[in-house]
Coordinates of C-alpha atoms and ligand atoms in Angstrom, one line a residue:
X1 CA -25.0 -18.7 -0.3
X2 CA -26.4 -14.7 -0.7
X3 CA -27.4 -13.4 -3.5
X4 CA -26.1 -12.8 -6.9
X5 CA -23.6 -9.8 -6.9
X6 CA -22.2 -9.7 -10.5
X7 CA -24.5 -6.6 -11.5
X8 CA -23.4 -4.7 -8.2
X9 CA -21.9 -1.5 -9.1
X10 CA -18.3 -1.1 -7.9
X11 CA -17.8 1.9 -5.4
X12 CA -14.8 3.4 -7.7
X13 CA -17.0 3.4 -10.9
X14 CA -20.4 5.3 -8.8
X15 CA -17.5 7.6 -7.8
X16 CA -16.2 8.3 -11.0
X17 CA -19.4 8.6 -13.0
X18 CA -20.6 11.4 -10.1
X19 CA -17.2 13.2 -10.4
X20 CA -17.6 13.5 -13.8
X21 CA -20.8 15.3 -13.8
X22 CA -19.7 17.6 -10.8
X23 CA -18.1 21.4 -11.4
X24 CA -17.8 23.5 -8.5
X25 CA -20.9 26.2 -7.9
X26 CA -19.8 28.3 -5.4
X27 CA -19.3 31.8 -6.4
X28 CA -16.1 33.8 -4.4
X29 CA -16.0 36.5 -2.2
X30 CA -13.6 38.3 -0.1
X31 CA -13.2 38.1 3.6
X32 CA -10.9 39.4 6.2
X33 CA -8.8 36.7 7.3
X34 CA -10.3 35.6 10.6
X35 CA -13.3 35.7 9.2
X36 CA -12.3 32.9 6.3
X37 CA -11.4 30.0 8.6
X38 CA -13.1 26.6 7.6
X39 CA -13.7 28.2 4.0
X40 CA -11.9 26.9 0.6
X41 CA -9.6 29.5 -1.1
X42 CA -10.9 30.5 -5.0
X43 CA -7.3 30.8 -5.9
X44 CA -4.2 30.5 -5.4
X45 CA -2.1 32.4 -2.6
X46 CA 1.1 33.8 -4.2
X47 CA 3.6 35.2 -0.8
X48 CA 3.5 39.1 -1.6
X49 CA 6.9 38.6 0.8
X50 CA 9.9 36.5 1.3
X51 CA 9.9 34.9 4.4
X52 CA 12.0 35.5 6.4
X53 CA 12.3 38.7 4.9
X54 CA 15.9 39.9 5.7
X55 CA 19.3 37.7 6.5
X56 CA 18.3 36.8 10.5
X57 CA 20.0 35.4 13.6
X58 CA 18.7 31.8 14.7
X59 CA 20.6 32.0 17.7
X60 CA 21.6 33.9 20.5
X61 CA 25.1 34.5 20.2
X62 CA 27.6 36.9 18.2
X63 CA 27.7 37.8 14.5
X64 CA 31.3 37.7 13.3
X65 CA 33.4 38.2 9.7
X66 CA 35.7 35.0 9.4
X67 CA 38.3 37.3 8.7
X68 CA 38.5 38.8 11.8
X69 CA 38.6 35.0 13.3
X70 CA 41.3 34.0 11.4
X71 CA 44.3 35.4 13.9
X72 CA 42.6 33.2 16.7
X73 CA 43.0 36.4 19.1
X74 CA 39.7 37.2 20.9
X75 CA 36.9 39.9 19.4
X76 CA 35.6 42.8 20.6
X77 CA 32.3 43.7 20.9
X78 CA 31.3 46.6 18.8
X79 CA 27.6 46.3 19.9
X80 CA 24.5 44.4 20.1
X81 CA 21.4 43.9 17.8
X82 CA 17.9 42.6 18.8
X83 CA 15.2 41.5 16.9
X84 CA 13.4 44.5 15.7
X85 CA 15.9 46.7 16.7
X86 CA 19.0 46.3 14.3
X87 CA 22.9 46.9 14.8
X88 CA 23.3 49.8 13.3
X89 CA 27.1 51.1 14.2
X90 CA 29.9 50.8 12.8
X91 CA 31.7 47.6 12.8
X92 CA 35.4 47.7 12.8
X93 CA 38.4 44.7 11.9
X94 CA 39.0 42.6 15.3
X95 CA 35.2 43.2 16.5
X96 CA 32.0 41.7 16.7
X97 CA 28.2 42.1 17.1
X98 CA 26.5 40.8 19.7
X99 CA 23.3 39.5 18.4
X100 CA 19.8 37.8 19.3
X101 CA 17.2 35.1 17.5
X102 CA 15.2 37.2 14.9
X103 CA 17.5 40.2 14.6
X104 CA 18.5 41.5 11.6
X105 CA 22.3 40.1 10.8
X106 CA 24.9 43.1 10.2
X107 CA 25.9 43.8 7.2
X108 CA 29.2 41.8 6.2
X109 CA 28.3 39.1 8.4
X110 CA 30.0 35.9 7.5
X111 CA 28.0 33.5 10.8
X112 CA 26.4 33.8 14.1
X113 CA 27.9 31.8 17.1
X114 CA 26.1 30.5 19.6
X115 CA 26.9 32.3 23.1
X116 CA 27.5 28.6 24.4
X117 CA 30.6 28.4 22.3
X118 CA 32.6 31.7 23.0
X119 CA 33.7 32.8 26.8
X120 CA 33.2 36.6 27.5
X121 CA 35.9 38.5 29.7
X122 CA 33.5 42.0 29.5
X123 CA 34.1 43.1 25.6
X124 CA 36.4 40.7 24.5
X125 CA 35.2 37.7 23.3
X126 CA 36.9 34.5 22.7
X127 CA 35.6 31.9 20.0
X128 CA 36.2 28.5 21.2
X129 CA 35.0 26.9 17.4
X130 CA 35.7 27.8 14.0
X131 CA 32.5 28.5 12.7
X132 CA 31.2 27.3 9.1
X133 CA 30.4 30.1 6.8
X134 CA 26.2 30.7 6.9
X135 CA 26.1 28.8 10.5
X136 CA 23.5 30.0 11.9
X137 CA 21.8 32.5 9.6
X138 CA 18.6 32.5 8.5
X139 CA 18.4 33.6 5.0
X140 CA 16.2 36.1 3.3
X141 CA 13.7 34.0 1.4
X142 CA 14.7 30.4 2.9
X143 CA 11.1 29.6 3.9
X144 CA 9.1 31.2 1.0
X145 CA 10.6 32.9 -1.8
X146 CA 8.6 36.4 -2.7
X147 CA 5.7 35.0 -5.3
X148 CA 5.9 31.7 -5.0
X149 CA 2.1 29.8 -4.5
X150 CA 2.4 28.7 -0.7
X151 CA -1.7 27.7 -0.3
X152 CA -3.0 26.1 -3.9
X153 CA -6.9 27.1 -4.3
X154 CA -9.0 24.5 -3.0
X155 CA -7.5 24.8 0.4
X156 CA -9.7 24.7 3.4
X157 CA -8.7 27.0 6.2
X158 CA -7.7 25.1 9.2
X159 CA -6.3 26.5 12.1
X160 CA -2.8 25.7 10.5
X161 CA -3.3 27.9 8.0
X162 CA -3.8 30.8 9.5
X163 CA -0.8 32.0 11.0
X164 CA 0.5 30.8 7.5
X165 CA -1.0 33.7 6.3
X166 CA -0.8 36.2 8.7
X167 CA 2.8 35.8 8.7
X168 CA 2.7 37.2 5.2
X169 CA 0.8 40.2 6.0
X170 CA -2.4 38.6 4.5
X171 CA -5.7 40.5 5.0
X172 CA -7.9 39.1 3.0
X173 CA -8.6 36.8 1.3
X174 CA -11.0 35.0 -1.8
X175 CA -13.3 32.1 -0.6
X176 CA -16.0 30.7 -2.3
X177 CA -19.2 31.0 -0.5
X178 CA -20.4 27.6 1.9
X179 CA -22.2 24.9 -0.4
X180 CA -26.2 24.5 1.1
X181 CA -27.1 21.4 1.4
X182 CA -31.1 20.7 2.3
X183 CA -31.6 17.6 4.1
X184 CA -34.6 16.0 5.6
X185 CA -35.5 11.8 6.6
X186 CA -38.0 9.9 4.5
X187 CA -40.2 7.1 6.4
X188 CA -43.4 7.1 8.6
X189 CA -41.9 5.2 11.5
X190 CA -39.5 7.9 12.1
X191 CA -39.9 10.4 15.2
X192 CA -37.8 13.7 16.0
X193 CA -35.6 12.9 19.4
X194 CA -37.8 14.9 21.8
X195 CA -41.0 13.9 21.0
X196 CA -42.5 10.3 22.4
X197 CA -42.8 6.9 20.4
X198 CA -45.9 4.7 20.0
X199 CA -45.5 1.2 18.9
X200 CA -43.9 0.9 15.7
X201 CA -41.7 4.1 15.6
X202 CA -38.1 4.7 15.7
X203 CA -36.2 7.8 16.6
X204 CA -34.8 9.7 13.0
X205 CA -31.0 9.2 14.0
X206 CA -29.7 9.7 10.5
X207 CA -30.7 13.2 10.0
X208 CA -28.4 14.3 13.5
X209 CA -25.4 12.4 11.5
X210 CA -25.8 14.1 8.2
X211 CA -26.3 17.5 10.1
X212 CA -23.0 16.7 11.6
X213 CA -21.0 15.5 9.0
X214 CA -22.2 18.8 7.0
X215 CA -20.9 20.7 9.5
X216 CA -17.5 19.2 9.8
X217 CA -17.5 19.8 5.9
X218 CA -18.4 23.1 6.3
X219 CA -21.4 23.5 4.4
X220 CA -24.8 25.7 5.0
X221 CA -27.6 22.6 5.9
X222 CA -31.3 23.4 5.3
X223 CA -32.9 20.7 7.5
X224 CA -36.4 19.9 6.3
X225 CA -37.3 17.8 9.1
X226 CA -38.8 14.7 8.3
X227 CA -41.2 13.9 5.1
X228 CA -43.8 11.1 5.5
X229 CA -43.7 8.2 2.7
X230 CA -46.6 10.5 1.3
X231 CA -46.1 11.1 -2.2
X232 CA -47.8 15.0 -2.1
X233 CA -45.3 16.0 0.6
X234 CA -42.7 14.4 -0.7
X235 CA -42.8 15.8 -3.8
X236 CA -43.3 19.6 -2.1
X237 CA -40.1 18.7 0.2
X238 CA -38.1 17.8 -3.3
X239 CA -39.3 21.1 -4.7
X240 CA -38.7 23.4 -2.0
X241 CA -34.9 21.9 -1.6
X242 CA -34.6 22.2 -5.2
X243 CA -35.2 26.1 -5.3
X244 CA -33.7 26.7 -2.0
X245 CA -30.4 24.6 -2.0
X246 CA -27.9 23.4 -4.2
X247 CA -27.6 19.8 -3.4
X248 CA -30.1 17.6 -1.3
X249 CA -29.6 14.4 0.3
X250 CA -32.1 12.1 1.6
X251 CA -32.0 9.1 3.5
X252 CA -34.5 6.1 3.4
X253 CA -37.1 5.1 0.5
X254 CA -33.8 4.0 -2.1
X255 CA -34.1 0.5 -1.6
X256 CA -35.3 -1.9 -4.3
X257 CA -39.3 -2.6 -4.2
X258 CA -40.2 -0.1 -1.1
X259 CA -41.6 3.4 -1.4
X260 CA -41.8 3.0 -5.1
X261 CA -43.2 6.7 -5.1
X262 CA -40.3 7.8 -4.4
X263 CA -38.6 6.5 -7.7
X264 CA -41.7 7.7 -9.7
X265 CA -41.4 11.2 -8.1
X266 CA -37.7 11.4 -8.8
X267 CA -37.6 10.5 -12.4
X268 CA -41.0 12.8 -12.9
X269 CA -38.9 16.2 -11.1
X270 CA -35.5 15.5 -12.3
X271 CA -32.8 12.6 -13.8
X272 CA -31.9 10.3 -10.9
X273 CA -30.0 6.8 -11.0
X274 CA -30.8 4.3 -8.5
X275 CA -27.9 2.3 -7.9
X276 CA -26.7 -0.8 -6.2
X277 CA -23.9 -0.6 -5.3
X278 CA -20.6 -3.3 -4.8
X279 CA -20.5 -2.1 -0.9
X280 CA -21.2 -3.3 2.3
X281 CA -22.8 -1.8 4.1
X282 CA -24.7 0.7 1.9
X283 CA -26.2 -1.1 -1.5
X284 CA -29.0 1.2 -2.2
X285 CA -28.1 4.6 -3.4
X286 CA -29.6 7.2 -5.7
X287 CA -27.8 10.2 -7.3
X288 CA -28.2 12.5 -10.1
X289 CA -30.1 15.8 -11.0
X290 CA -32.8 17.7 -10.1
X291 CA -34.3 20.7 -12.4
X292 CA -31.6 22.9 -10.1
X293 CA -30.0 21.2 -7.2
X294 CA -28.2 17.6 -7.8
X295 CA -29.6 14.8 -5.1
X296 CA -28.0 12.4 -3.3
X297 CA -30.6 9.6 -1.7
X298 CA -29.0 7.6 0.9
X299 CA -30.3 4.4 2.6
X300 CA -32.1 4.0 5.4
X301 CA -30.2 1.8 7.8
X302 CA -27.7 4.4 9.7
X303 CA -24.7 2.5 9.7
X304 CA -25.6 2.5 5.8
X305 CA -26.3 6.0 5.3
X306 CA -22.8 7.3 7.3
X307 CA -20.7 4.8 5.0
X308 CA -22.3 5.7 2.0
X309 CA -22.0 9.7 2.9
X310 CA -18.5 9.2 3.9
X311 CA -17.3 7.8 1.0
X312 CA -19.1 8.8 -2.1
X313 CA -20.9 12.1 -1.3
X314 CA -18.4 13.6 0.9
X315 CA -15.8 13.7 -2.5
X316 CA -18.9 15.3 -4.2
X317 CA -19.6 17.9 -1.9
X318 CA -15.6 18.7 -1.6
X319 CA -16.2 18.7 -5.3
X320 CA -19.0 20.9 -5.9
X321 CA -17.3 23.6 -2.5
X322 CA -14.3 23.6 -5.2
X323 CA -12.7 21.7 -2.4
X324 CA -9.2 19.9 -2.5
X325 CA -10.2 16.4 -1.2
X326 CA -8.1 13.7 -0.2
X327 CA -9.1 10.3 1.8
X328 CA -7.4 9.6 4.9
X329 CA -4.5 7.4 4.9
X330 CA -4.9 3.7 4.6
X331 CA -3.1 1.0 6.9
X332 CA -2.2 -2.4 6.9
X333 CA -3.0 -4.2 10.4
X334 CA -3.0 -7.6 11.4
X335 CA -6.7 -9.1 12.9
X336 CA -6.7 -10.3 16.5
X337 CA -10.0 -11.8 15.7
X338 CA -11.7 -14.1 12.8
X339 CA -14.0 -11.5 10.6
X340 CA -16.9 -12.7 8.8
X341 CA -17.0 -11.9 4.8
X342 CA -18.5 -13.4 1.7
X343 CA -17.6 -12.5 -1.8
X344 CA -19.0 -9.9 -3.6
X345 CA -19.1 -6.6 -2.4
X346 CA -16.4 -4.4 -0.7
X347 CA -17.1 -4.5 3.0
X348 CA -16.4 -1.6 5.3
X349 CA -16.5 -3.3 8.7
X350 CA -16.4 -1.0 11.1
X351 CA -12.7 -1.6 13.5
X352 CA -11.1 -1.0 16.7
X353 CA -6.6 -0.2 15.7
X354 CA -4.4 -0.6 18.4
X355 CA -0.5 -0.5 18.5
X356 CA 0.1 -4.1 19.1
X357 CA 3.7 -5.2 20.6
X358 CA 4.3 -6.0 17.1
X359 CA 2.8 -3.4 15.3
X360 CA -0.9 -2.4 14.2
X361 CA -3.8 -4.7 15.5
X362 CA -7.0 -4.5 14.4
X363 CA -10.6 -6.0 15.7
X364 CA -14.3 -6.4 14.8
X365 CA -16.9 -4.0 17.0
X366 CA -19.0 -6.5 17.1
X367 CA -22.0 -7.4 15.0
X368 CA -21.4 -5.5 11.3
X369 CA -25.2 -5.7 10.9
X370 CA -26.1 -1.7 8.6
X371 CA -29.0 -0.7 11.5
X372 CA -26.6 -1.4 14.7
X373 CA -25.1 1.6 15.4
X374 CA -22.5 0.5 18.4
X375 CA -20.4 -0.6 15.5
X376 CA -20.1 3.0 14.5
X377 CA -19.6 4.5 17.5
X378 CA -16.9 2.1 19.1
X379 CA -15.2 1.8 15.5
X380 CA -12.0 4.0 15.4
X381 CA -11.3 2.3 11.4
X382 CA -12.9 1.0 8.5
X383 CA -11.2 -2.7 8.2
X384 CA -11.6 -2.4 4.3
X385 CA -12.4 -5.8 2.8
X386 CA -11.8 -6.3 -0.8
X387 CA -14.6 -7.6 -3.0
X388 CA -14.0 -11.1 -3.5
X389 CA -12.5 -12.1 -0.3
X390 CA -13.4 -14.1 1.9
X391 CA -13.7 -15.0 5.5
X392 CA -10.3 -13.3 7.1
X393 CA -9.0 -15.4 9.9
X394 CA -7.2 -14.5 12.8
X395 CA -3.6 -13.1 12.1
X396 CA -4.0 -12.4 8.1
X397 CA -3.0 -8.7 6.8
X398 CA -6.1 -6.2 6.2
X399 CA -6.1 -2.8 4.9
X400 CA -7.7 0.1 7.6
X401 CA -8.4 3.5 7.4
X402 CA -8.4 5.8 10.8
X403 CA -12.0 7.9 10.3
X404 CA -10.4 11.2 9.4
X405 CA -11.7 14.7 9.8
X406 CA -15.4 13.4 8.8
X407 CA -15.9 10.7 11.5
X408 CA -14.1 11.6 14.2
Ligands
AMP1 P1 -35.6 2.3 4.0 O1 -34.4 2.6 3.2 O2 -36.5 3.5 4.0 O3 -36.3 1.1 3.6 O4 -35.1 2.1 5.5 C1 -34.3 1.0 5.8 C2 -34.2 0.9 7.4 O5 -33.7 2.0 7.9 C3 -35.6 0.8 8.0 O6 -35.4 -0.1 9.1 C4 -35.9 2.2 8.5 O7 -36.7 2.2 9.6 C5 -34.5 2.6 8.9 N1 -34.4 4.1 8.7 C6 -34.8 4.8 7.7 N2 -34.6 6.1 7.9 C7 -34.1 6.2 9.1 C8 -33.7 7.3 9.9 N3 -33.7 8.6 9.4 N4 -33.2 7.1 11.1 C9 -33.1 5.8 11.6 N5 -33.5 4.7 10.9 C10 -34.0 4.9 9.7
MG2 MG1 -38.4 4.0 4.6

């Protein structure tokens, strides 16, 4: 059997211990509304309207007093009223208003009804239902009441949003400014996609991930390339992300005996922790403060350095942007195939869901091994494995979780 796991940190206590230390550090400003999409809101939107703002038609049809309906004799039609152009006549006993979705209901209107329920013989119009009292109006305020907080802060702008906030005659607004985030790979062997490999070398792939999951997160990325396991340029990489950014994240040169430099160079710039962590895959991690900016240090393997992004600094960043954050929803599915497990850390095997004729299925990509990277690329969940199970065989219950935003 593996190793022993008991001093293995447990993912929820890392993520605890870094939210703790985190506060936002992203000032605010003010931008015109188009201009703020994929930013967080620094406060709270209160509607400066009610929506809808007057007593409206959701229907084609005719506006009518109950009153008037009450004799059962057919209705005359005083006029008509579209949306932006109200009824503005009078409206005599016996008669009604013919009206359109979106306009403005008369005053002393009791309901709209449909056109599909009355029969028109030129002006007079015959009801064939009693209608209820409020059918078919669209009160003032129904949607959003004037004042009331309809986007909390911490709310990124999606596309969703925006009309949102158009629709209440919302200019601008105050977002906090992007987080930067400097980046750069650690390791000799490791080549920029471009350039050709001798023996020995691998392309840097992690870098292109991190880039893209800061992008999807919305943050400012100062790429720093990559820095040789060479403790002088190391140590001028840490410095110039330090003045430059407000977080840094690494990957590579975190695991236990390897690059040792590294470890001396952190704890001699700043206070970093090296953890191991209760996960698979992603043990190694490092995380803590620099004299300015705090530091993330990911592992090397890529399938390792995704996993542990995704789920422990991707909260801190949201964190630190002043960012609502909020894990996608997890699933239960039942495994088509055996998966391999041994106790002791949380696995995040990497999944293919399907809608099964009996519900949700879920199966292996293949080899879970932290450097091969089909099992990322294939995987449409994490098939989430708790920390003392064991081997799952084919048919048991697992928990999944669809990649969300982040991954996809
Ligand atoms: P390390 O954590 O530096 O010991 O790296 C662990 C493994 O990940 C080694 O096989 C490295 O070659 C590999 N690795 C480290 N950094 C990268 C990177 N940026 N891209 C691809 N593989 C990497
Ligand atoms: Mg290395």
């Amino acid at each position: 059997m593996g190793f022993d796991t008991s001093g293995l940190l447990p993912l929820s206590d890392a993520l605890q211990g870094m939210l703790e230390q985190l506060a936002c550090c992203c000032d605010s400003e003010q931008l015109p509304l188009p201009e703020a999409l994929g930013r967080v809101l620094a406060s709270d939107i209160a509607s400066p309207l009610a929506v809808p703002p007057f007593d409206n038609s959701a229907m084609d049809g005719y506006a009518v007093r109950l009153s008037d309906l009450a004799s059962g004799t057919p209705l005359i039609m005083a006029g008509k009223a579209f949306a932006g152009q109200p009824y503005q006549g009078e409206w005599p006993a016996g008669h009604c208003v013919r009206i359109m979705t979106g306009a403005p209901v008369p005053e002393g209107t009791d309901a709209v009804v449909m056109q599909e329920e009355t029969q028109a013989d030129g002006d007079r119009i015959t009801f064939l239902a009693q209608p209820e009292p409020g059918q078919n109006i669209r009160r003032a305020g129904s949607d959003i009441g004037k004042g009331a907080c309809v986007l909390p802060a911490g709310t990124r702008l999606t596309p969703r949003e925006m009309p949102l906030l158009a629709s209440l005659g919302v200019a601008t607004v105050a977002v906090r400014r992007p987080l930067k985030v400097a980046i750069f790979s650690t390791g000799d062997e490791l080549k920029p996609v471009g350039t050709p490999l001798a023996h020995g070398d691998i392309y840097d792939s992690n870098r292109y991930g991190v880039r893209a999951m800061l992008a999807r997160l919305g943050c400012d990325c100062l790429d720093l390339g990559i820095i040789p396991d060479d403790p002088a340029q190391l140590r001028a990489a840490f410095i110039r992300a330090d003045d430059e950014a407000d977080v840094l994240i690494t990957t590579g040169g975190v695991s236990v005996g390897e690059a040792d430099f590294t470890k001396q160079l952190l704890d001699e710039l700043g206070e970093i922790g090296f953890w191991k962590l209760a996960i698979k895959p992603g043990k190694p991690f490092a995380f803590g403060r620099l004299p300015r900016a705090w530091f993330f240090g990911l592992p090397g393997n890529p399938v390792s350095a995704m996993v542990t992004f995704d789920q422990l600094v991707q909260p801190a960043l949201a964190k630190l942007a002043g960012q609502r954050f909020e894990r996608p929803l997890q699933l239960q599915a039942v495994t088509t195939e055996p998966l391999k497990k041994s106790p002791g850390r949380l696995d995040f095997q990497r999944g293919i869901l399907s809608q099964g004729p009996n519900g949700l299925e879920v199966r292996s990509t293949g080899s879970q091994d932290s450097a091969v990277f089909s099992s990322l690329s294939w995987a449409n969940c994490y098939i989430i494995l708790e920390r003392e199970r064991g081997r799952v065989a084919v048919g048991e219950t697992v928990t999944v979780e669809p990649f969300g935003g982040l991954l996809l």
